[in-house]
């Protein structure tokens, strides 16, 4: 996989929030989200990164809750 040594490179390649794009919205990225956190063994490569706006990142965190003590849930564009 392509390694993202610097999250800014990911933001340059993905300048719009991937969560909003899934719902046909166009919001500039505010944060880079690691799908599997680095401290839980997640890789720091492009396949493990998502460009998100602040609301989508907060929504993703809320959906995951304490995801490492339960079965992880996957963010879907229709989840509110």
Coordinates of N, CA and C in Angstrom, one line a residue:
X1 N 0.8 -1.2 0.0 CA 0.0 0.0 0.0 C 0.9 1.3 0.0
X2 N 0.3 2.3 -0.5 CA 1.0 3.6 -0.5 C 1.0 4.2 0.9
X3 N 2.2 4.5 1.4 CA 2.3 5.0 2.7 C 2.1 6.5 2.7
X4 N 1.3 7.0 3.6 CA 1.1 8.4 3.8 C 2.0 8.9 4.9
X5 N 3.2 9.3 4.6 CA 4.1 9.8 5.6 C 3.7 11.1 6.3
X6 N 2.9 11.9 5.5 CA 2.5 13.1 6.0 C 1.0 13.3 5.7
X7 N 0.1 13.4 6.7 CA -1.3 13.5 6.4 C -1.7 14.6 5.5
X8 N -0.8 15.7 5.4 CA -1.1 16.8 4.5 C -1.1 16.3 3.1
X9 N -0.3 15.3 2.7 CA -0.3 14.7 1.4 C -1.7 14.1 1.1
X10 N -2.3 13.4 2.1 CA -3.6 12.8 1.9 C -4.6 13.9 1.7
X11 N -4.5 15.0 2.5 CA -5.5 16.1 2.3 C -5.3 16.8 0.9
X12 N -4.1 16.9 0.5 CA -3.9 17.5 -0.9 C -4.6 16.6 -1.9
X13 N -4.5 15.3 -1.8 CA -5.1 14.3 -2.7 C -6.6 14.2 -2.6
X14 N -7.1 14.4 -1.3 CA -8.5 14.3 -1.0 C -8.9 15.6 -0.2
X15 N -9.1 16.7 -0.9 CA -9.4 18.0 -0.2 C -10.8 18.1 0.3
X16 N -11.7 17.2 -0.1 CA -13.1 17.3 0.3 C -13.4 16.2 1.3
X17 N -14.3 16.4 2.2 CA -14.7 15.4 3.2 C -15.3 14.2 2.4
X18 N -14.8 13.1 2.7 CA -15.3 11.8 2.1 C -16.7 11.4 2.6
X19 N -17.0 11.8 3.8 CA -18.3 11.5 4.3 C -19.4 12.4 3.6
X20 N -19.1 13.7 3.5 CA -20.0 14.6 2.8 C -20.2 14.2 1.3
X21 N -19.0 13.8 0.7 CA -19.1 13.4 -0.7 C -20.0 12.2 -0.9
X22 N -20.0 11.3 0.0 CA -20.9 10.1 -0.1 C -22.4 10.5 -0.1
X23 N -22.7 11.7 0.5 CA -24.0 12.2 0.5 C -24.2 13.4 -0.5
X24 N -23.3 13.5 -1.5 CA -23.4 14.5 -2.5 C -23.1 15.9 -2.0
X25 N -22.4 16.0 -0.9 CA -22.0 17.3 -0.3 C -20.6 17.7 -0.6
X26 N -20.3 18.9 -0.5 CA -18.9 19.4 -0.8 C -18.4 20.2 0.3
X27 N -17.7 19.6 1.3 CA -17.2 20.3 2.4 C -15.7 20.1 2.5
X28 N -14.9 21.2 2.7 CA -13.5 21.0 2.8 C -13.1 20.1 4.0
X29 N -12.0 19.4 3.8 CA -11.5 18.5 4.9 C -11.0 19.3 6.0
X30 N -11.2 18.8 7.3 CA -10.7 19.5 8.5 C -9.7 18.5 9.2
X31 N -9.9 17.2 9.1 CA -9.1 16.3 9.8 C -8.9 15.0 9.0
X32 N -7.8 14.3 9.3 CA -7.6 13.0 8.7 C -7.8 12.0 9.7
X33 N -8.7 11.1 9.4 CA -9.2 10.0 10.3 C -8.5 8.7 10.0
X34 N -7.9 8.0 11.0 CA -7.4 6.7 10.8 C -8.5 5.7 11.0
X35 N -8.8 4.9 10.1 CA -9.9 4.0 10.2 C -9.6 3.0 11.3
X36 N -8.4 2.4 11.3 CA -7.9 1.6 12.4 C -6.9 2.5 13.1
X37 N -7.0 2.9 14.3 CA -6.1 3.8 15.0 C -4.7 3.2 15.0
X38 N -3.7 4.1 14.9 CA -2.3 3.7 14.9 C -2.0 2.9 16.2
X39 N -2.5 3.4 17.3 CA -2.2 2.7 18.6 C -2.9 1.3 18.7
X40 N -3.7 1.0 17.8 CA -4.3 -0.3 17.7 C -3.8 -1.2 16.6
X41 N -2.7 -0.8 16.0 CA -2.0 -1.6 15.0 C -2.4 -1.2 13.6
X42 N -3.2 -0.1 13.5 CA -3.6 0.4 12.1 C -2.4 0.9 11.4
X43 N -2.3 0.7 10.1 CA -1.2 1.2 9.3 C -1.4 2.6 9.0
X44 N -0.3 3.3 8.7 CA -0.3 4.7 8.3 C -0.1 4.8 6.8
X45 N -1.1 4.2 6.1 CA -1.1 4.3 4.7 C -2.4 4.7 4.1
X46 N -2.4 5.0 2.9 CA -3.6 5.6 2.2 C -4.9 4.8 2.5
X47 N -4.8 3.5 2.5 CA -6.0 2.6 2.7 C -6.6 2.8 4.1
X48 N -5.9 3.3 5.0 CA -6.4 3.5 6.4 C -6.7 4.9 6.7
X49 N -6.7 5.8 5.8 CA -7.0 7.2 6.0 C -8.2 7.7 5.3
X50 N -9.0 8.6 6.0 CA -10.2 9.2 5.4 C -10.1 10.7 5.7
X51 N -10.3 11.5 4.7 CA -10.4 13.0 4.9 C -11.8 13.3 5.3
X52 N -12.0 13.9 6.4 CA -13.3 14.2 7.0 C -13.4 15.7 7.5
X53 N -14.6 16.2 7.4 CA -14.9 17.5 8.1 C -15.1 17.3 9.6
X54 N -15.1 18.3 10.3 CA -15.2 18.1 11.8 C -16.6 17.4 12.2
X55 N -17.7 17.8 11.6 CA -19.0 17.1 11.9 C -18.9 15.6 11.6
X56 N -18.4 15.3 10.4 CA -18.3 13.9 10.0 C -17.4 13.1 10.9
X57 N -16.3 13.7 11.3 CA -15.3 13.0 12.2 C -15.9 12.8 13.6
X58 N -16.7 13.8 14.1 CA -17.4 13.6 15.3 C -18.4 12.5 15.2
X59 N -19.2 12.5 14.1 CA -20.2 11.5 13.9 C -19.5 10.1 13.8
X60 N -18.4 10.0 13.1 CA -17.7 8.7 13.0 C -17.3 8.2 14.4
X61 N -16.7 9.1 15.2 CA -16.3 8.8 16.5 C -17.4 8.3 17.4
X62 N -18.6 9.0 17.3 CA -19.8 8.6 18.1 C -20.3 7.3 17.6
X63 N -20.3 7.0 16.3 CA -20.8 5.7 15.9 C -19.9 4.6 16.3
X64 N -18.6 4.8 16.4 CA -17.6 3.8 16.8 C -17.6 3.6 18.3
X65 N -17.9 4.6 19.1 CA -18.0 4.5 20.5 C -16.7 3.9 21.0
X66 N -16.8 2.9 21.9 CA -15.6 2.2 22.4 C -15.4 1.0 21.5
X67 N -15.0 1.3 20.2 CA -15.0 0.2 19.2 C -14.1 -0.9 19.4
X68 N -13.1 -0.8 20.3 CA -12.2 -1.8 20.5 C -12.6 -2.8 21.6
X69 N -13.7 -2.6 22.2 CA -14.3 -3.5 23.2 C -15.6 -4.2 22.7
X70 N -15.9 -3.8 21.4 CA -17.1 -4.4 20.8 C -16.8 -4.6 19.3
X71 N -17.8 -5.1 18.6 CA -17.7 -5.3 17.2 C -17.7 -3.9 16.5
X72 N -16.7 -3.5 15.7 CA -16.7 -2.2 15.1 C -17.9 -2.0 14.2
X73 N -18.5 -0.8 14.2 CA -19.6 -0.5 13.3 C -19.0 0.4 12.1
X74 N -19.5 0.3 11.0 CA -19.0 1.0 9.8 C -19.9 2.2 9.5
X75 N -19.3 3.4 9.3 CA -20.1 4.6 9.0 C -20.7 4.4 7.7
X76 N -22.0 4.8 7.6 CA -22.7 4.8 6.3 C -23.3 6.2 6.1
X77 N -23.4 6.6 4.9 CA -23.8 7.9 4.6 C -25.2 8.3 5.1
X78 N -26.1 7.3 5.4 CA -27.4 7.5 5.9 C -27.5 7.5 7.4
X79 N -26.4 7.4 8.1 CA -26.5 7.3 9.6 C -26.5 8.7 10.2
X80 N -27.6 9.0 10.9 CA -27.7 10.3 11.6 C -28.2 10.0 13.0

